[in-house]
Amino acid sequence: MNPQRRQLLQAGAASLLAAPLFVRHARAADVPRFALGVASGQPRADRLVLWTRLTGIDLPPSVPVQWELSHDEAFTDIVARGTETAEAAWAHSVHAEPSALGPGRWYWYRFSALGQRSPAGRTRTAPADDAAATLQFAIASCQRWDHGHYAAWRHMATQPLDLVMFLGDYIYEYPSPPDALRRVDGPLLRTLAQYRERYAQYKSDEALQAAHAAFPWLVIWDDHEVENDHSRERGQTLSGAAFQALRAAAYQAWWEHMPVAKAMRPTFSPAGPSLRLYDRFHWGRLARIHALDDRQYRDPHACPPLLRPGGSQVIMAVDCAELQDPQRSLLGFEQERWLAEGWDLQRPWNLLAQQTLMARLSRQAVTGPNTGEFWTDGWDGYAPSRTRLLGAVAERRVPNMVVLGGDVHAHYVADLKLDFDDPKSPVLASEFCGTSISSHGPSQKQVNQRLRLNPHVHHGRGDQRGYIGFTLDERALQATLMVVDRPNDATSPVRADVRFAVEAGRPGPQRA
Ligand SMILES: [Fe+2]
C-alpha cells in the first residue's frame, strides 16, 4: 500500500472513530442544560427550596448538580452551597433545601452542571416568627397555554413582591384545538412522559420563567394537573386502577417541576398515590398562611352526569339531595380537622390559599331551602363542608380570615357568611378569587346575572385575564385587581382595574 493511500485510510478510520465522538461531545456541550429556568419556593424564616431540572439529550442516569446561594447578585458573598444528584427516575429535577438561613432577607441562587451554569434567581426567607412584618404578594392561577400569552407573568415579574401564590391549573391536560392561539405538543395526557413534556413546554415560556426567578412561590394544584373535575377516586373519563395510575403519573410530574420540598415527593401504592400538599406558613407575626388541597381527598361529585364515571355539572338543588349530604367533604375530614384546629388566634391575619371560589354562587334565584342552581365542582357542590369551615371561623373568632382562590377564570370579590341568604348573617371573612392568567372565562353577561342573584358577591369580571396584587400590614389588606389589556399579545400592557381593602377587625372587602 502506498504511503499516501495508507495515510488516507488512517485518516478515514480516525475520522470514523473520532467524528461521532467529537460530534456527540460538541452537541452535548451546546445543548442548554437549564432550558426550563430556575425557581424557588416554600419560604420559611430559616430555609426555602431551590428548583431546576436538567434538559437535553444524552443525560446520564444521575448527574451531580452544584447550587449556591448568595447575599448579593454578583455571587461574591456566598452563604450556602451544596450538591444534589439529578436522577433520570425523577426527570433530572433538582430540589435543593438550604437551611439555617437568616430570616427576612433576599438571596440570589444558581446551579451548575455538565459545564454549564443556570441563570440566577432571586428569592427570600420569611421574616422571623416574632418580627413585625409587611407582605406584598400576588395570587395567580389557570395558565392554559393554548388560550393566551403570559403578559400577566411578564408584568408581575417587574413588581416589588415578596411572594407569589399559585393556586392551581399550572398545566392543562387537553390537546390543542385546531384554532389554538399557540399549540401544545402531544395528545390528552395519559402517561408520565406526556405530563413531563407538557410541563417542559409550559416552562419554556420566558415570562413564566422570569416570574419564577424573581420571587419565591407557594404552589398548590387543582384539577387540570391531573384531569378535569377529578375527585379522590375518579376522573371524568377514568376510574379504578386506570385513574389511580393516571393520578400517580400526574403527581410525580407535578413534584418534578415544582419548587417544593423533597419530603413532598409522592409515594405510590395500589390504592393510589399520595402527596401531602396542605401545609402552613408564617410571615413574621403578621400572618399565618394555610395552603389547602381540595382535590386529593374530596368525595366524588354529587349527582355526576349520566354516562360518565365522574365529573361536574350545573344542577338544580331540588334535583340533587346529595348536595346537602353532611357525610361528603371537599377537603376530606382529616384536612378539615387540621384546618379547624390550626387557625391562628394570635397573628392579626389568617390567609387561606386554596383552589376555587368559596362564596355561594347560584345560577338561579334562591327562594328558600333546596332552591337555586349550582356547579358541583366548587364549594357549592360541597356546601356542608363550607358550613363546617366557616362555622369554626365564627366559633373560634378567627381574626381576619381572607380566602384566596382561582379556578373559575373570573375576578370575584365577596363576603363570606354562614347564611348567604340572610342579610343579617354576619360577615365572617373576606374572599378574593383571582381571574386566570390566560384560560378563557365565562361571558360577562353570565357573570352579571350571577352578581344579581348573589348579593354577597361585590364584584365579578369573567371577561378579564390577569392576577391580583396585595399589600398586607397589621392594619389592612389592600387588593389591586390586575387586568391584561390584550391576552393574545405576549407584550400587552397590564393595568390596575379596581381596588378593594379589608380593614383589620372589620371582615368584608370595601371598594377603595
Ligand atoms: Fe382553570
Coordinates of C-alpha atoms and ligand atoms in Angstrom, one line a residue:
M1 CA 0.0 0.0 0.0
N2 CA 1.4 3.4 -0.9
P3 CA 2.0 5.7 1.9
Q4 CA -0.5 8.2 0.6
R5 CA -3.3 5.7 0.5
R6 CA -2.3 4.4 4.0
Q7 CA -2.5 7.9 5.3
L8 CA -5.9 8.4 3.7
L9 CA -7.2 5.2 5.2
Q10 CA -5.8 6.0 8.6
A11 CA -7.3 9.5 8.4
G12 CA -10.6 8.0 7.3
A13 CA -10.5 5.4 10.1
A14 CA -9.5 8.1 12.6
S15 CA -12.3 10.3 11.5
L16 CA -14.8 7.4 11.6
L17 CA -13.8 6.8 15.1
A18 CA -13.3 10.3 16.2
A19 CA -16.1 12.2 14.4
P20 CA -19.1 10.7 16.1
L21 CA -17.4 11.1 19.5
F22 CA -16.5 14.7 18.6
V23 CA -19.9 15.4 17.2
R24 CA -21.6 13.9 20.3
H25 CA -19.4 15.9 22.7
A26 CA -19.9 19.1 20.7
R27 CA -23.7 18.5 20.7
A28 CA -23.8 17.7 24.4
A29 CA -21.8 20.8 25.3
D30 CA -24.1 23.0 23.2
V31 CA -27.4 21.7 24.5
P32 CA -28.9 24.1 27.0
R33 CA -29.0 22.2 30.3
F34 CA -31.1 24.8 32.2
A35 CA -33.7 25.5 29.4
L36 CA -36.6 25.4 31.9
G37 CA -35.1 28.1 34.1
V38 CA -34.9 28.1 37.9
A39 CA -37.5 28.6 40.7
S40 CA -37.7 28.8 44.5
G41 CA -40.5 28.2 46.9
Q42 CA -41.9 27.4 50.4
P43 CA -40.0 30.2 52.2
R44 CA -39.7 29.8 55.9
A45 CA -37.8 32.0 58.3
D46 CA -34.7 29.8 58.1
R47 CA -35.0 27.8 54.9
L48 CA -36.5 27.5 51.4
V49 CA -36.5 25.3 48.3
L50 CA -34.4 25.9 45.2
W51 CA -35.5 24.1 42.0
T52 CA -34.3 23.4 38.5
R53 CA -34.4 20.5 36.0
L54 CA -31.7 19.5 33.6
T55 CA -32.7 19.3 30.0
G56 CA -31.3 18.0 26.7
I57 CA -30.0 14.8 25.1
D58 CA -27.6 12.3 26.5
L59 CA -28.1 13.0 30.2
P60 CA -26.5 10.2 32.2
P61 CA -28.8 8.4 34.7
S62 CA -27.5 10.6 37.5
V63 CA -25.8 13.9 37.4
P64 CA -24.3 15.9 40.2
V65 CA -25.6 19.5 40.3
Q66 CA -24.0 22.2 42.3
W67 CA -26.0 25.0 43.8
E68 CA -25.0 28.2 45.5
L69 CA -26.9 30.8 47.5
S70 CA -25.5 34.3 47.9
H71 CA -26.4 37.6 49.7
D72 CA -25.6 39.5 46.5
E73 CA -26.4 39.4 42.9
A74 CA -22.8 39.2 41.9
F75 CA -22.3 36.0 44.0
T76 CA -19.3 37.4 45.9
D77 CA -20.9 36.7 49.3
I78 CA -21.9 33.1 49.2
V79 CA -23.8 31.9 52.3
A80 CA -24.6 28.3 51.3
R81 CA -23.6 25.8 48.7
G82 CA -24.2 22.1 48.1
T83 CA -24.5 19.3 45.6
E84 CA -27.7 17.5 44.6
T85 CA -28.0 14.4 42.4
A86 CA -30.4 14.8 39.4
E87 CA -31.7 11.4 38.6
A88 CA -33.4 10.2 35.4
A89 CA -36.0 8.5 37.5
W90 CA -37.2 11.9 38.7
A91 CA -36.8 13.7 35.3
H92 CA -33.4 15.1 36.4
S93 CA -35.2 17.5 38.7
V94 CA -33.3 19.2 41.5
H95 CA -34.8 20.2 44.8
A96 CA -32.2 21.8 47.0
E97 CA -33.0 22.9 50.5
P98 CA -30.6 25.4 52.1
S99 CA -31.3 25.7 55.8
A100 CA -30.0 27.8 58.8
L101 CA -30.6 30.9 56.7
G102 CA -31.1 34.4 58.1
P103 CA -34.8 35.5 58.4
G104 CA -36.4 38.2 56.3
R105 CA -33.8 38.7 53.7
W106 CA -33.2 38.4 50.0
Y107 CA -30.9 35.9 48.4
W108 CA -29.7 35.0 44.9
Y109 CA -29.1 31.4 43.7
R110 CA -27.9 29.5 40.7
F111 CA -27.0 26.0 39.7
S112 CA -24.2 24.4 37.6
A113 CA -23.8 21.0 35.9
L114 CA -22.2 19.5 32.9
G115 CA -20.0 22.5 32.3
Q116 CA -22.9 24.9 32.2
R117 CA -24.3 27.4 34.7
S118 CA -28.0 28.3 35.1
P119 CA -29.5 31.8 35.0
A120 CA -29.6 33.3 38.5
G121 CA -32.8 33.5 40.5
R122 CA -33.8 35.8 43.4
T123 CA -35.6 34.6 46.5
R124 CA -36.2 35.4 50.1
T125 CA -36.8 33.9 53.5
A126 CA -39.9 34.8 55.6
P127 CA -39.4 37.2 58.5
A128 CA -38.6 35.7 61.9
D129 CA -41.7 34.4 63.6
D130 CA -41.8 37.2 66.2
A131 CA -40.8 40.0 63.8
A132 CA -43.0 42.9 62.7
A133 CA -43.6 42.5 59.0
T134 CA -45.4 43.6 55.9
L135 CA -46.1 41.3 52.9
Q136 CA -46.6 42.1 49.3
F137 CA -47.8 39.2 47.3
A138 CA -49.8 38.1 44.3
I139 CA -52.2 35.3 43.6
A140 CA -52.4 33.6 40.2
S141 CA -54.0 30.5 38.6
C142 CA -55.0 28.8 35.4
Q143 CA -52.4 29.4 32.7
R144 CA -53.8 27.4 29.8
W145 CA -51.0 27.6 27.1
D146 CA -53.2 27.5 24.0
H147 CA -55.7 30.1 25.3
G148 CA -53.4 33.1 25.6
H149 CA -50.0 34.5 26.2
Y150 CA -48.3 35.2 29.6
A151 CA -48.3 39.1 29.6
A152 CA -49.6 38.8 33.2
W153 CA -46.4 37.0 34.3
R154 CA -44.2 39.4 32.3
H155 CA -45.8 42.3 34.3
M156 CA -45.8 40.5 37.6
A157 CA -42.1 39.8 37.4
T158 CA -41.3 43.5 37.5
Q159 CA -43.4 44.2 40.6
P160 CA -41.9 44.6 44.1
L161 CA -43.4 41.3 45.6
D162 CA -42.2 39.1 48.4
L163 CA -44.2 36.0 47.4
V164 CA -46.4 34.5 44.6
M165 CA -49.2 32.1 45.5
F166 CA -50.0 29.9 42.5
L167 CA -53.5 28.4 43.2
G168 CA -53.9 25.7 40.6
D169 CA -54.1 24.7 36.9
Y170 CA -50.4 25.1 36.2
I171 CA -50.9 22.9 33.1
Y172 CA -53.9 21.7 31.2
E173 CA -54.2 18.1 30.1
Y174 CA -56.0 18.6 26.8
P175 CA -54.6 18.5 23.3
S176 CA -54.8 21.8 21.4
P177 CA -57.9 22.5 19.3
P178 CA -57.1 23.3 15.6
D179 CA -57.7 27.0 16.1
A180 CA -55.4 27.4 19.2
L181 CA -53.5 30.6 19.6
R182 CA -50.3 28.6 20.3
R183 CA -50.4 24.9 20.2
V184 CA -49.3 22.4 22.9
D185 CA -47.5 19.3 21.7
G186 CA -49.0 15.9 22.4
P187 CA -52.3 14.3 23.0
L188 CA -54.7 14.2 26.0
L189 CA -52.2 13.5 28.8
R190 CA -52.1 9.8 29.9
T191 CA -48.5 8.9 30.7
L192 CA -45.7 10.2 32.9
A193 CA -43.6 11.0 29.7
Q194 CA -46.5 13.1 28.4
Y195 CA -47.1 15.0 31.6
R196 CA -43.3 15.8 31.8
E197 CA -43.3 17.0 28.2
R198 CA -46.3 19.3 28.9
Y199 CA -44.6 20.9 32.0
A200 CA -41.5 21.4 29.9
Q201 CA -43.4 23.2 27.2
Y202 CA -45.2 25.5 29.7
K203 CA -41.9 26.2 31.5
S204 CA -40.2 27.1 28.2
D205 CA -42.1 30.4 28.4
E206 CA -39.8 33.3 29.1
A207 CA -42.3 35.4 31.0
L208 CA -43.2 32.4 33.3
Q209 CA -39.5 31.7 33.9
A210 CA -39.0 35.4 34.8
A211 CA -41.8 35.3 37.4
H212 CA -40.3 32.1 38.9
A213 CA -36.8 33.6 39.0
A214 CA -38.0 36.9 40.7
F215 CA -39.8 35.6 43.8
P216 CA -40.4 32.5 45.9
W217 CA -43.7 30.8 45.2
L218 CA -46.2 28.8 47.2
V219 CA -47.8 26.3 44.8
I220 CA -50.9 24.2 45.1
W221 CA -52.7 22.2 42.4
D222 CA -56.2 22.0 41.2
D223 CA -57.8 19.5 38.7
H224 CA -56.0 20.1 35.4
E225 CA -52.6 19.0 36.8
V226 CA -54.3 15.5 36.6
E227 CA -57.6 15.6 34.7
N228 CA -60.6 17.9 34.6
D229 CA -63.0 17.6 37.5
H230 CA -61.5 14.7 39.3
S231 CA -62.1 13.6 42.8
R232 CA -60.2 11.3 45.2
E233 CA -61.2 8.2 43.2
R234 CA -62.3 9.1 39.7
G235 CA -61.9 11.5 36.9
Q236 CA -64.5 12.4 34.3
T237 CA -63.3 9.7 32.0
L238 CA -61.4 7.2 34.1
S239 CA -62.0 5.4 37.4
G240 CA -60.5 2.4 39.3
A241 CA -56.9 1.3 38.6
A242 CA -56.7 3.3 35.4
F243 CA -57.5 6.6 37.2
Q244 CA -55.1 5.8 40.1
A245 CA -52.3 5.2 37.5
L246 CA -53.1 8.5 35.8
R247 CA -53.0 10.3 39.2
A248 CA -49.7 8.7 40.1
A249 CA -48.1 9.8 36.8
A250 CA -49.5 13.3 37.3
Y251 CA -48.4 13.7 40.9
Q252 CA -44.9 12.6 40.0
A253 CA -44.6 15.1 37.1
W254 CA -46.0 17.9 39.3
W255 CA -43.5 17.2 42.0
E256 CA -40.6 17.1 39.5
H257 CA -41.5 20.5 38.2
M258 CA -42.4 22.5 41.3
P259 CA -40.2 24.3 43.8
V260 CA -41.4 22.1 46.7
A261 CA -39.5 20.1 49.4
K262 CA -38.0 16.7 48.8
A263 CA -40.2 15.4 51.6
M264 CA -43.3 16.0 49.4
R265 CA -42.1 13.5 46.8
P266 CA -45.1 11.3 46.1
T267 CA -45.4 7.8 47.3
F268 CA -47.3 5.1 45.4
S269 CA -49.5 2.2 46.5
P270 CA -52.1 0.1 44.7
A271 CA -54.8 2.2 46.4
G272 CA -53.3 5.3 44.7
P273 CA -50.5 7.8 45.0
S274 CA -50.3 10.2 47.9
L275 CA -48.5 13.6 48.2
R276 CA -49.1 15.7 51.3
L277 CA -49.7 19.2 49.8
Y278 CA -51.6 21.0 52.5
D279 CA -49.3 23.0 54.9
R280 CA -48.9 26.2 56.9
F281 CA -46.5 29.1 56.5
H282 CA -45.9 32.1 58.7
W283 CA -45.0 35.6 57.7
G284 CA -43.4 37.1 60.8
R285 CA -46.1 38.0 63.4
L286 CA -48.3 39.4 60.6
A287 CA -50.0 36.3 59.1
R288 CA -50.4 32.6 59.0
I289 CA -50.9 31.2 55.5
H290 CA -52.8 27.9 55.2
A291 CA -52.3 26.2 51.9
L292 CA -55.1 23.7 51.1
D293 CA -55.7 20.7 48.9
D294 CA -59.2 20.4 47.7
R295 CA -58.6 17.6 45.1
Q296 CA -56.8 14.7 46.6
Y297 CA -59.3 13.8 49.3
R298 CA -62.6 15.1 48.0
D299 CA -65.6 12.8 47.8
P300 CA -66.8 12.1 44.2
H301 CA -69.0 14.8 42.7
A302 CA -72.7 14.9 43.7
C303 CA -75.1 13.7 41.0
P304 CA -72.5 13.1 38.2
P305 CA -73.6 13.5 34.6
L306 CA -75.2 10.3 33.1
L307 CA -72.8 8.1 31.1
R308 CA -69.7 9.4 32.8
P309 CA -67.9 7.9 35.8
G310 CA -67.5 11.3 37.5
G311 CA -67.2 15.0 37.0
S312 CA -69.3 18.1 37.5
Q313 CA -72.4 19.6 36.1
V314 CA -74.6 22.5 36.9
I315 CA -77.7 21.2 38.7
M316 CA -80.9 22.5 40.4
A317 CA -80.6 21.9 44.2
V318 CA -84.1 20.3 44.2
D319 CA -82.8 17.6 41.8
C320 CA -79.7 16.6 43.9
A321 CA -80.2 15.8 47.5
E322 CA -76.6 14.7 47.8
L323 CA -75.6 18.4 47.7
Q324 CA -76.8 18.7 51.3
D325 CA -75.2 15.4 52.5
P326 CA -73.0 16.2 55.6
Q327 CA -71.1 13.0 55.0
R328 CA -69.4 14.4 51.9
S329 CA -66.3 16.6 52.1
L330 CA -64.3 18.8 49.8
L331 CA -61.1 18.6 51.9
G332 CA -61.6 15.2 53.5
F333 CA -62.4 15.1 57.2
E334 CA -58.7 14.8 58.2
Q335 CA -57.8 18.1 56.5
E336 CA -61.0 19.7 57.7
R337 CA -59.9 18.9 61.3
W338 CA -56.4 20.0 60.6
L339 CA -57.7 23.4 59.4
A340 CA -60.3 23.9 62.2
E341 CA -57.6 23.2 64.8
G342 CA -55.0 25.3 63.2
W343 CA -56.4 28.8 63.0
D344 CA -54.0 31.4 64.3
L345 CA -55.7 33.3 67.1
Q346 CA -52.6 35.5 67.8
R347 CA -51.5 36.8 64.4
P348 CA -53.7 39.5 63.0
W349 CA -54.3 37.7 59.7
N350 CA -55.2 34.2 58.5
L351 CA -54.8 33.8 54.7
L352 CA -56.4 30.7 53.2
A353 CA -54.7 29.8 49.9
Q354 CA -57.0 27.3 48.2
Q355 CA -58.2 26.4 44.8
T356 CA -61.6 27.8 43.9
L357 CA -64.4 30.3 44.7
M358 CA -65.8 29.7 48.2
A359 CA -68.7 32.2 48.2
R360 CA -72.1 30.7 47.2
L361 CA -72.7 31.4 43.5
S362 CA -76.2 30.3 42.5
R363 CA -77.2 30.5 38.8
Q364 CA -80.9 30.7 39.7
A365 CA -82.8 32.6 42.3
V366 CA -82.6 31.2 45.7
T367 CA -86.1 31.4 47.3
G368 CA -85.8 29.0 50.2
P369 CA -84.3 25.7 51.2
N370 CA -83.4 23.4 48.3
T371 CA -83.6 26.1 45.7
G372 CA -81.0 27.6 43.4
E373 CA -78.8 26.1 40.8
F374 CA -75.2 25.1 41.5
W375 CA -71.9 24.0 39.8
T376 CA -71.0 20.8 41.6
D377 CA -67.2 21.0 41.3
G378 CA -66.8 24.1 43.5
W379 CA -67.6 24.7 47.2
D380 CA -71.3 24.9 46.2
G381 CA -71.0 21.1 45.4
Y382 CA -69.9 20.5 49.0
A383 CA -71.9 23.1 50.9
P384 CA -71.9 21.3 54.3
S385 CA -68.1 21.2 54.1
R386 CA -68.1 25.0 53.7
T387 CA -70.5 25.4 56.5
R388 CA -68.2 23.4 58.8
L389 CA -65.2 25.5 57.8
L390 CA -67.0 28.9 58.3
G391 CA -68.7 27.6 61.5
A392 CA -65.3 27.0 63.0
V393 CA -64.1 30.5 62.0
A394 CA -67.2 32.0 63.7
E395 CA -67.0 29.8 66.8
R396 CA -63.3 30.4 67.3
R397 CA -63.5 34.1 66.4
V398 CA -60.6 33.7 63.9
P399 CA -59.2 37.1 63.3
N400 CA -59.3 38.5 59.8
M401 CA -59.7 35.4 57.7
V402 CA -59.1 36.0 54.0
V403 CA -59.9 33.3 51.4
L404 CA -57.7 33.4 48.2
G405 CA -58.7 31.3 45.2
G406 CA -58.8 30.8 41.5
D407 CA -60.1 28.1 39.2
V408 CA -63.2 29.9 37.9
H409 CA -61.4 32.2 35.4
A410 CA -63.0 35.4 36.7
H411 CA -62.2 38.0 39.3
Y412 CA -64.6 37.8 42.2
V413 CA -64.6 39.8 45.4
A414 CA -67.1 38.6 48.1
D415 CA -68.2 38.5 51.7
L416 CA -68.3 35.0 53.3
K417 CA -71.2 34.3 55.7
L418 CA -72.7 31.3 57.3
D419 CA -76.1 32.0 55.7
F420 CA -75.7 33.7 52.3
D421 CA -79.4 34.4 52.1
D422 CA -79.8 36.2 55.4
P423 CA -78.8 39.8 55.1
K424 CA -78.4 39.8 59.0
S425 CA -76.0 36.9 58.9
P426 CA -72.7 38.5 59.9
V427 CA -69.8 38.7 57.5
L428 CA -67.2 36.2 58.8
A429 CA -64.4 36.5 56.3
S430 CA -63.3 38.2 53.0
E431 CA -62.8 36.5 49.7
F432 CA -60.6 37.4 46.7
C433 CA -60.8 35.0 43.8
G434 CA -58.3 35.9 41.1
T435 CA -59.0 35.5 37.4
S436 CA -56.9 33.3 35.1
I437 CA -53.5 34.2 33.7
S438 CA -54.7 33.0 30.3
S439 CA -57.5 30.5 30.4
H440 CA -60.8 31.6 28.8
G441 CA -63.5 32.8 31.2
P442 CA -67.3 33.0 31.4
S443 CA -69.1 35.8 29.5
Q444 CA -69.7 39.0 31.4
K445 CA -73.4 38.6 30.7
Q446 CA -73.4 35.3 32.7
V447 CA -71.3 36.9 35.5
N448 CA -73.6 39.9 35.7
Q449 CA -76.6 37.6 36.2
R450 CA -74.8 35.8 39.0
L451 CA -73.9 39.1 40.7
R452 CA -77.6 40.0 40.7
L453 CA -78.6 36.6 42.3
N454 CA -75.8 36.6 44.9
P455 CA -75.6 40.0 46.6
H456 CA -72.7 39.0 48.9
V457 CA -70.5 39.0 45.8
H458 CA -69.5 42.6 45.3
H459 CA -67.5 42.4 42.1
G460 CA -67.2 39.9 39.2
R461 CA -65.4 40.0 35.8
G462 CA -65.3 36.9 33.6
D463 CA -64.0 38.9 30.6
Q464 CA -60.7 39.8 32.1
R465 CA -57.4 37.9 32.4
G466 CA -54.8 38.8 35.0
Y467 CA -54.0 38.4 38.6
I468 CA -54.5 40.1 42.0
G469 CA -51.7 42.0 43.8
F470 CA -51.9 42.5 47.6
T471 CA -50.2 44.6 50.2
L472 CA -50.7 43.4 53.8
D473 CA -49.8 45.1 57.1
E474 CA -51.2 44.9 60.6
R475 CA -53.9 47.4 59.9
A476 CA -55.2 46.5 56.4
L477 CA -55.1 44.3 53.3
Q478 CA -55.1 46.3 50.0
A479 CA -56.0 44.4 46.9
T480 CA -55.5 45.5 43.3
L481 CA -57.2 43.6 40.6
M482 CA -54.8 43.5 37.6
V483 CA -56.0 43.1 34.0
V484 CA -54.2 42.2 30.8
D485 CA -55.3 44.6 28.0
R486 CA -54.7 42.1 25.1
P487 CA -54.5 38.5 26.3
N488 CA -53.4 37.3 22.8
D489 CA -50.3 39.5 22.9
A490 CA -47.3 38.5 24.9
T491 CA -46.2 42.1 25.3
S492 CA -49.6 43.5 26.2
P493 CA -49.8 46.2 28.9
V494 CA -51.2 45.1 32.3
R495 CA -53.2 47.7 34.3
A496 CA -54.8 48.1 37.7
D497 CA -58.5 47.8 37.2
V498 CA -60.2 48.2 40.6
R499 CA -59.0 48.2 44.2
F500 CA -60.5 46.8 47.4
A501 CA -59.4 47.0 51.0
V502 CA -60.1 44.9 54.2
E503 CA -59.6 46.7 57.5
A504 CA -58.3 44.6 60.3
G505 CA -61.2 43.9 62.7
R506 CA -63.8 44.5 60.1
P507 CA -64.4 41.5 57.8
G508 CA -65.6 42.1 54.3
P509 CA -63.9 43.8 51.3
Q510 CA -64.7 47.5 50.8
R511 CA -64.1 49.2 47.5
A512 CA -61.1 51.5 47.8
Ligands
FE1 FE -58.6 26.6 35.3

